[in-house]
Amino acid sequence: MKQNNCKWMMRLTVTLFIFFMSPSLIFSENYPYRSDYLWLTVPDHANWLYKTGEKAKVEVTLCKYGIPRDTEVSYEIGQDMLPATANGKVMLKNGRAVIDMGTMKKPGFLDLRMKATIDGKTYEHHVKVGFSPEQLTPYTKNPADFDDFWKKNLEEARQQVKNDRLTVKCEKVDKYSTPDVDCYLLKLHTDRHHSIYAYLTKPKKAGKYPVVLCPPGAGIKTIKEPMRNHYYAKNGFIRMEMEIHGLHPEMTSEQFGEISSAFSGENGYLENGLDNRDNYYMKHVYVACIRALDYLCALPDWDGKNVFVQGGSQGGALSLITAGLDSRVTGCVANHPALSDMAGYAEKGRTGGYPHFHRENQMLTPEKIQVLQYYDVVNFARRIKCPVYMTWGYNDNVCPPTTSYIVWNLITAPKDPLITPVNEHWTTTDTNQGQMHWLKKQIR
């Protein structure tokens, strides 16, 4: 027995060493960097997936300095993003215990949420497992006039800009340019009333290149670190990284904070005008993504064939939306998309998507639910024709796996998944670069 424990400890020590030495993992939420304590949770199905009716069991270990601790763990179990329906306590012996999570009769995810108090401090962890998620379907309905609504709005935006003779402002940004890559700051008028800013990076060498549109994640914020994605241009792509609020990216953080407050918080814009489909704030955002493609496809150094969209969270949603709206898109990459089955919470016992409107009073009225049908990712996913590469994790509490699966299940175009169960709302550097390599394979 002692020999077996010794071997187990050696394997655990090696695993922890590899884990903490990996630079692509140090910022994960479930595994905090430089923490004395580490949770290890291992479901008894290697892929964390079960059929409805099957029971899920999870082996739990809590380590300090890599050494398993004997301590009491309290836990609760609830459906993905919903209140707990069961709870209990378990004592870790030799640092380990097995918790029976039970099962689900309908497709979905269960979340095991754990706490342990050691030396006066409480440590938390959670793990989600899925039950027949390939059978998940949306709450959100598909309006009969969906296509006509968006065709009309895009035509109006293009006509407004043409009539007003609005122009694109473009200036080179030397501080973000390199010997291999040129960077430009754009101000692009998308309709009569709205503009967006974007950084455009492209190879310095003359030639014809594919274009990549990268919409932003949620929030009122600047475009972060424009140089971090230079590897796209170095690999032969023209890339546009855009914002959606018409705010100059060189504004100070204080200025962005003041504007955010005016919107009742960083993501208050997602509620703005939701009473009317023609007045909802996100209408001009969706239009702006298509207008950004209009600009990219008019560049003299575009190769004339390859148009890609790529983003995560809200950016993943906008990428799927753009692919569903515009037949020019030849490839789409999306990480854990937001804005997916947003009204799902309106049905009791159902998980909905970010921005989780059920947390605000009067945000899921019948009128607003009807408006959301024209803006929800699920109805754009139904219309995508180009290849899609989508990645998501199970432990995500921002864009839950339930809604990611719902979107995935609706896509009938060629598609490739990268499912990373342990991930919360993040991707690694390797995953991000792998997406660029996937796009290279789509070049025609």
Coordinates of C-alpha atoms in Angstrom, one line a residue:
M1 CA 0.0 0.0 0.0
K2 CA 2.8 2.4 0.9
Q3 CA 4.5 1.7 -2.4
N4 CA 1.3 2.4 -4.3
N5 CA 0.7 5.7 -2.4
C6 CA 4.3 6.6 -3.2
K7 CA 3.8 6.0 -6.9
W8 CA 0.6 8.0 -6.9
M9 CA 2.3 10.9 -5.2
M10 CA 5.1 10.9 -7.7
R11 CA 2.6 11.0 -10.6
L12 CA 0.7 13.8 -8.9
T13 CA 4.0 15.8 -8.3
V14 CA 5.0 15.4 -12.0
T15 CA 1.5 16.5 -13.1
L16 CA 1.5 19.6 -10.9
F17 CA 5.1 20.5 -12.0
I18 CA 4.1 20.3 -15.7
F19 CA 0.9 22.2 -15.0
F20 CA 2.5 25.2 -13.2
M21 CA 5.4 25.4 -15.6
S22 CA 3.0 25.8 -18.6
P23 CA 2.7 29.5 -19.4
S24 CA -0.5 29.0 -21.4
L25 CA -2.3 27.8 -18.3
I26 CA -1.3 30.1 -15.4
F27 CA -4.3 32.4 -15.7
S28 CA -7.0 29.8 -15.7
E29 CA -9.8 30.6 -13.2
N30 CA -10.2 27.1 -11.7
Y31 CA -6.4 26.8 -11.2
P32 CA -5.1 30.1 -9.8
Y33 CA -1.5 31.0 -10.4
R34 CA 0.8 30.7 -7.3
S35 CA -1.9 29.4 -5.0
D36 CA -0.9 27.0 -2.2
Y37 CA -4.1 25.1 -2.8
L38 CA -5.1 23.1 -5.9
W39 CA -8.4 21.2 -6.5
L40 CA -8.4 18.1 -8.7
T41 CA -11.7 16.9 -10.0
V42 CA -12.0 13.8 -12.3
P43 CA -15.4 12.7 -13.6
D44 CA -15.7 8.9 -14.1
H45 CA -16.3 9.5 -17.8
A46 CA -13.2 10.7 -19.5
N47 CA -15.0 13.2 -21.7
W48 CA -17.2 14.5 -18.9
L49 CA -20.3 13.5 -20.9
Y50 CA -23.1 11.0 -20.0
K51 CA -26.3 9.9 -21.5
T52 CA -29.5 11.1 -19.9
G53 CA -30.3 8.7 -17.0
E54 CA -26.7 7.7 -16.4
K55 CA -25.2 8.7 -13.1
A56 CA -22.1 10.8 -12.9
K57 CA -19.5 10.4 -10.2
V58 CA -16.5 12.8 -9.6
E59 CA -13.4 12.0 -7.7
V60 CA -12.3 15.1 -5.7
T61 CA -8.8 15.9 -4.4
L62 CA -7.7 19.1 -2.6
C63 CA -4.0 19.6 -2.3
K64 CA -1.8 22.0 -0.3
Y65 CA 1.7 22.4 -1.7
G66 CA 0.8 19.4 -4.0
I67 CA 0.1 17.2 -0.9
P68 CA -3.5 15.9 -0.6
R69 CA -5.3 17.2 2.5
D70 CA -7.9 15.5 4.7
T71 CA -10.6 18.0 5.2
E72 CA -14.4 18.4 5.0
V73 CA -15.9 19.6 1.7
S74 CA -19.4 20.9 1.4
Y75 CA -21.0 20.9 -1.9
E76 CA -24.2 21.7 -3.8
I77 CA -25.4 20.4 -7.2
G78 CA -27.5 22.4 -9.6
Q79 CA -28.3 22.7 -13.3
D80 CA -26.0 24.8 -15.4
M81 CA -26.3 28.5 -14.1
L82 CA -29.4 27.6 -12.0
P83 CA -30.0 27.3 -8.2
A84 CA -28.9 24.2 -6.4
T85 CA -31.3 21.3 -6.1
A86 CA -29.1 19.1 -3.9
N87 CA -26.4 19.6 -1.3
G88 CA -24.2 17.6 1.1
K89 CA -20.8 17.2 2.8
V90 CA -18.0 14.7 2.3
M91 CA -14.8 14.1 4.2
L92 CA -11.6 13.7 2.1
K93 CA -9.6 10.7 3.2
N94 CA -6.1 10.5 2.1
G95 CA -7.0 13.7 0.3
R96 CA -9.7 12.1 -1.8
A97 CA -13.4 11.4 -2.0
V98 CA -16.0 10.5 -4.6
I99 CA -19.2 12.6 -5.0
D100 CA -22.2 11.2 -6.7
M101 CA -23.7 14.0 -8.8
G102 CA -26.8 12.0 -9.8
T103 CA -28.2 12.4 -13.3
M104 CA -30.5 14.4 -15.6
K105 CA -33.7 13.2 -17.3
K106 CA -33.4 15.8 -20.0
P107 CA -30.3 17.0 -21.9
G108 CA -28.2 19.6 -20.2
F109 CA -25.4 20.1 -17.7
L110 CA -25.1 19.7 -13.9
D111 CA -22.7 21.8 -11.9
L112 CA -20.9 20.5 -8.8
R113 CA -20.0 23.5 -6.6
M114 CA -17.6 22.8 -3.7
K115 CA -16.2 24.7 -0.7
A116 CA -13.6 23.8 1.9
T117 CA -12.4 25.9 4.8
I118 CA -8.8 25.4 5.9
D119 CA -6.9 27.5 8.3
G120 CA -9.7 30.1 8.4
K121 CA -9.9 30.5 4.6
T122 CA -12.5 29.2 2.3
Y123 CA -11.5 27.7 -1.1
E124 CA -14.1 27.1 -3.8
H125 CA -14.1 25.0 -7.0
H126 CA -16.7 23.7 -9.4
V127 CA -17.0 21.2 -12.3
K128 CA -19.7 20.7 -14.8
V129 CA -20.6 17.5 -16.6
G130 CA -23.0 17.1 -19.5
F131 CA -25.9 14.8 -20.2
S132 CA -26.7 14.1 -23.9
P133 CA -25.9 17.7 -24.8
E134 CA -26.0 16.9 -28.5
Q135 CA -29.8 16.8 -28.1
L136 CA -30.1 20.4 -26.7
T137 CA -32.5 22.7 -28.6
P138 CA -33.1 26.4 -28.3
Y139 CA -36.0 28.2 -26.6
T140 CA -35.6 31.1 -29.1
K141 CA -38.0 31.0 -32.0
N142 CA -37.1 31.8 -35.7
P143 CA -39.2 34.8 -36.9
A144 CA -40.8 34.4 -40.3
D145 CA -39.5 37.8 -41.4
F146 CA -36.0 37.5 -40.0
D147 CA -34.2 37.5 -43.4
D148 CA -36.3 40.4 -44.7
F149 CA -35.6 42.5 -41.5
W150 CA -31.8 42.2 -41.9
K151 CA -31.8 42.6 -45.7
K152 CA -33.7 45.9 -45.3
N153 CA -31.4 47.2 -42.5
L154 CA -28.2 46.4 -44.4
E155 CA -29.5 48.0 -47.6
E156 CA -30.5 51.1 -45.7
A157 CA -27.1 51.4 -44.0
R158 CA -25.3 51.1 -47.3
Q159 CA -27.6 53.6 -49.0
Q160 CA -27.2 56.2 -46.2
V161 CA -23.4 56.1 -46.3
K162 CA -23.4 56.3 -50.1
N163 CA -25.8 59.3 -50.2
D164 CA -23.9 61.1 -47.4
R165 CA -20.6 60.4 -49.1
L166 CA -19.0 59.5 -45.8
T167 CA -15.4 58.4 -45.9
V168 CA -13.0 56.1 -44.1
K169 CA -10.3 57.8 -42.1
C170 CA -7.0 55.8 -42.2
E171 CA -3.7 56.6 -40.6
K172 CA -0.6 54.5 -40.1
V173 CA 0.3 53.8 -36.5
D174 CA 4.1 53.5 -36.3
K175 CA 4.2 52.3 -32.7
Y176 CA 2.3 49.2 -33.7
S177 CA 4.1 48.6 -37.0
T178 CA 7.2 46.4 -37.4
P179 CA 9.6 45.6 -40.2
D180 CA 7.2 42.8 -41.3
V181 CA 3.8 44.3 -40.4
D182 CA 2.0 47.6 -41.1
C183 CA -0.6 48.8 -38.7
Y184 CA -3.3 51.4 -39.4
L185 CA -6.0 53.0 -37.3
L186 CA -9.3 53.3 -39.1
K187 CA -12.5 55.3 -38.5
L188 CA -15.2 53.6 -40.5
H189 CA -18.7 55.2 -41.0
T190 CA -21.1 52.3 -40.9
D191 CA -24.4 54.3 -41.4
R192 CA -25.6 57.8 -41.1
H193 CA -25.3 58.0 -37.4
H194 CA -22.6 55.5 -36.3
S195 CA -18.9 54.9 -36.7
I196 CA -16.5 52.3 -35.5
Y197 CA -12.7 52.4 -34.9
A198 CA -10.5 49.5 -35.9
Y199 CA -6.8 48.6 -36.1
L200 CA -5.9 47.1 -39.5
T201 CA -2.7 45.0 -39.7
K202 CA -1.3 43.5 -42.9
P203 CA 1.9 42.2 -44.3
K204 CA 4.3 44.9 -45.4
K205 CA 5.2 42.8 -48.4
A206 CA 3.1 43.6 -51.5
G207 CA 0.7 40.9 -52.5
K208 CA -2.9 39.6 -52.3
Y209 CA -4.1 38.2 -49.0
P210 CA -7.1 36.8 -47.2
V211 CA -9.0 39.1 -44.8
V212 CA -10.0 38.4 -41.2
L213 CA -12.5 40.4 -39.3
C214 CA -12.2 40.2 -35.5
P215 CA -15.2 41.7 -33.5
P216 CA -14.7 42.5 -29.8
G217 CA -15.7 40.8 -26.6
A218 CA -18.4 42.5 -24.4
G219 CA -17.8 45.8 -22.7
I220 CA -17.1 49.4 -23.3
K221 CA -13.3 49.3 -23.6
T222 CA -10.3 50.0 -25.8
I223 CA -8.8 47.5 -28.3
K224 CA -6.3 45.7 -26.1
E225 CA -2.7 45.2 -27.2
P226 CA -3.0 45.5 -31.0
M227 CA 0.4 43.9 -31.4
R228 CA -0.5 40.6 -29.8
N229 CA -2.2 39.3 -32.9
H230 CA 0.6 40.4 -35.3
Y231 CA 1.1 36.7 -36.0
Y232 CA -1.9 36.8 -38.4
A233 CA -0.2 39.4 -40.6
K234 CA 3.1 37.5 -40.4
N235 CA 1.3 34.4 -41.7
G236 CA -0.2 36.2 -44.6
F237 CA -3.5 37.6 -43.4
I238 CA -5.0 41.1 -43.5
R239 CA -6.7 41.4 -40.1
M240 CA -9.1 44.0 -38.8
E241 CA -9.6 44.2 -35.0
M242 CA -12.7 46.4 -34.3
E243 CA -14.6 48.0 -31.5
I244 CA -18.3 48.7 -31.7
H245 CA -19.1 51.9 -29.8
G246 CA -17.4 54.6 -32.0
L247 CA -14.8 55.3 -29.2
H248 CA -11.3 56.2 -30.1
P249 CA -9.0 53.4 -28.8
E250 CA -6.5 55.9 -27.5
M251 CA -8.9 57.3 -24.9
T252 CA -7.9 57.0 -21.3
S253 CA -9.3 54.3 -19.0
E254 CA -11.0 57.1 -17.0
Q255 CA -12.8 58.3 -20.1
F256 CA -13.9 54.8 -20.9
G257 CA -15.1 54.4 -17.3
E258 CA -17.2 57.6 -17.6
I259 CA -18.9 56.4 -20.8
S260 CA -19.5 53.0 -19.3
S261 CA -21.3 54.6 -16.3
A262 CA -23.5 56.5 -18.7
F263 CA -24.6 53.2 -20.1
S264 CA -25.5 51.9 -16.6
G265 CA -22.5 49.7 -16.4
E266 CA -19.9 48.2 -18.7
N267 CA -22.5 46.0 -20.5
G268 CA -25.6 48.2 -20.1
Y269 CA -25.7 48.8 -23.9
L270 CA -26.9 45.2 -24.3
E271 CA -30.2 46.4 -22.7
N272 CA -30.5 49.7 -24.5
G273 CA -33.6 49.9 -26.7
L274 CA -34.6 46.3 -26.3
D275 CA -38.3 47.2 -26.3
N276 CA -38.2 47.7 -30.1
R277 CA -36.4 45.7 -32.7
D278 CA -35.7 48.8 -34.8
N279 CA -34.2 50.8 -31.8
Y280 CA -32.2 48.1 -30.1
Y281 CA -28.5 49.2 -29.7
M282 CA -27.1 46.0 -31.2
K283 CA -28.8 46.6 -34.6
H284 CA -26.1 49.1 -35.5
V285 CA -23.4 46.7 -34.1
Y286 CA -24.5 43.9 -36.4
V287 CA -24.7 46.3 -39.3
A288 CA -21.2 47.6 -38.5
C289 CA -19.7 44.1 -38.8
I290 CA -21.1 43.8 -42.3
R291 CA -19.9 47.2 -43.2
A292 CA -16.5 46.3 -41.9
L293 CA -16.5 43.4 -44.4
D294 CA -17.5 45.8 -47.1
Y295 CA -14.3 47.8 -46.4
L296 CA -12.1 44.7 -46.2
C297 CA -13.5 43.3 -49.5
A298 CA -12.8 46.7 -51.2
L299 CA -9.1 46.6 -50.3
P300 CA -6.8 46.4 -53.4
D301 CA -4.6 43.8 -51.6
W302 CA -7.5 41.4 -50.7
D303 CA -7.1 38.1 -52.6
G304 CA -10.7 38.3 -53.9
K305 CA -11.7 34.9 -52.4
N306 CA -11.1 34.4 -48.7
V307 CA -13.1 36.2 -46.1
F308 CA -12.9 35.1 -42.4
V309 CA -14.4 36.1 -39.1
Q310 CA -12.9 35.2 -35.7
G311 CA -13.7 36.1 -32.1
G312 CA -14.5 35.0 -28.6
S313 CA -17.5 35.6 -26.3
Q314 CA -19.4 38.6 -27.7
G315 CA -16.8 38.5 -30.5
G316 CA -17.6 34.8 -31.1
A317 CA -21.3 35.7 -31.2
L318 CA -20.6 38.6 -33.7
S319 CA -18.5 36.3 -35.8
L320 CA -21.3 33.7 -36.1
I321 CA -23.8 36.5 -36.7
T322 CA -21.7 37.9 -39.5
A323 CA -21.2 34.5 -41.1
G324 CA -25.0 34.0 -40.9
L325 CA -25.7 37.4 -42.5
D326 CA -23.1 37.6 -45.2
S327 CA -22.5 34.9 -47.9
R328 CA -19.0 36.4 -48.6
V329 CA -17.7 34.8 -45.4
T330 CA -15.8 31.6 -46.3
G331 CA -14.7 30.6 -42.8
C332 CA -15.8 31.3 -39.2
V333 CA -14.0 30.8 -35.9
A334 CA -15.9 31.3 -32.6
N335 CA -14.9 30.8 -29.0
H336 CA -17.7 30.2 -26.4
P337 CA -20.2 32.5 -28.1
A338 CA -22.3 35.0 -26.0
L339 CA -25.8 36.3 -27.0
S340 CA -26.9 32.7 -27.5
D341 CA -30.5 31.6 -26.5
M342 CA -30.6 34.7 -24.3
A343 CA -34.3 34.3 -23.5
G344 CA -33.9 30.7 -22.4
Y345 CA -34.4 31.6 -18.7
A346 CA -38.0 32.6 -19.5
E347 CA -38.8 28.8 -19.3
K348 CA -38.6 27.4 -15.8
G349 CA -35.7 25.0 -15.4
R350 CA -33.9 26.1 -18.6
T351 CA -30.5 27.7 -18.9
G352 CA -30.1 30.8 -20.9
G353 CA -27.1 32.7 -22.4
Y354 CA -25.0 35.8 -21.7
P355 CA -25.9 38.5 -20.7
H356 CA -28.2 36.6 -18.4
F357 CA -31.1 39.0 -18.7
H358 CA -33.1 37.1 -16.0
R359 CA -30.9 38.8 -13.4
E360 CA -32.6 42.2 -14.2
N361 CA -36.2 43.0 -13.5
Q362 CA -38.6 43.2 -16.5
M363 CA -35.9 42.1 -18.9
L364 CA -37.6 39.0 -20.2
T365 CA -41.1 40.4 -21.0
P366 CA -42.9 38.9 -24.0
E367 CA -42.2 42.0 -26.0
K368 CA -38.4 41.9 -25.3
I369 CA -38.3 38.2 -25.9
Q370 CA -39.8 38.8 -29.4
V371 CA -37.2 41.5 -30.1
L372 CA -34.4 39.1 -29.0
Q373 CA -35.4 36.6 -31.7
Y374 CA -34.0 39.0 -34.3
Y375 CA -30.7 39.3 -32.5
D376 CA -30.0 35.9 -31.0
V377 CA -27.0 33.9 -32.3
V378 CA -29.2 30.8 -32.7
N379 CA -31.1 32.3 -35.6
F380 CA -27.9 33.3 -37.4
A381 CA -26.3 29.9 -36.7
R382 CA -29.2 28.3 -38.6
R383 CA -28.2 30.3 -41.7
I384 CA -24.4 29.7 -41.8
K385 CA -23.1 28.1 -45.0
C386 CA -19.4 28.4 -44.5
P387 CA -17.1 26.0 -42.5
V388 CA -17.1 26.8 -38.7
Y389 CA -14.5 26.1 -36.1
M390 CA -15.9 26.5 -32.6
T391 CA -14.4 25.9 -29.2
W392 CA -15.9 26.0 -25.7
G393 CA -15.4 24.7 -22.2
Y394 CA -17.8 23.2 -19.7
N395 CA -16.8 25.1 -16.6
D396 CA -17.7 28.5 -18.2
N397 CA -20.1 30.5 -16.1
V398 CA -20.1 33.5 -18.5
C399 CA -21.2 31.7 -21.7
P400 CA -22.4 28.4 -20.3
P401 CA -21.8 25.1 -22.2
T402 CA -25.6 24.6 -22.5
T403 CA -25.9 27.5 -24.9
S404 CA -22.7 26.8 -26.7
Y405 CA -24.0 23.3 -27.5
I406 CA -27.4 24.7 -28.6
V407 CA -25.6 26.9 -31.1
W408 CA -23.3 24.0 -32.2
N409 CA -26.3 21.7 -32.7
L410 CA -28.0 24.2 -35.1
I411 CA -25.0 24.6 -37.4
T412 CA -25.5 22.5 -40.5
A413 CA -22.5 23.7 -42.4
P414 CA -19.2 21.8 -42.2
K415 CA -17.9 22.2 -38.7
D416 CA -15.0 21.3 -36.4
P417 CA -15.2 21.4 -32.6
L418 CA -12.5 21.9 -30.0
I419 CA -14.1 21.0 -26.7
T420 CA -12.0 21.8 -23.6
P421 CA -14.0 20.7 -20.6
V422 CA -11.8 22.2 -17.9
N423 CA -11.9 25.7 -19.4
E424 CA -13.9 28.5 -17.9
H425 CA -14.2 31.7 -19.9
W426 CA -10.7 31.6 -21.5
T427 CA -8.6 30.1 -24.2
T428 CA -4.9 29.4 -24.2
T429 CA -2.3 30.9 -26.6
D430 CA -2.0 27.5 -28.3
T431 CA -5.7 27.4 -28.9
N432 CA -5.7 30.9 -30.3
Q433 CA -2.8 30.1 -32.7
G434 CA -4.4 26.8 -33.6
Q435 CA -7.5 28.8 -34.9
M436 CA -5.3 30.8 -37.2
H437 CA -3.8 27.6 -38.6
W438 CA -7.3 26.2 -39.1
L439 CA -8.1 29.4 -41.1
K440 CA -5.0 28.8 -43.2
K441 CA -6.4 25.4 -44.1
Q442 CA -9.6 27.0 -45.4
I443 CA -7.8 29.3 -47.9
R444 CA -8.9 28.6 -51.4

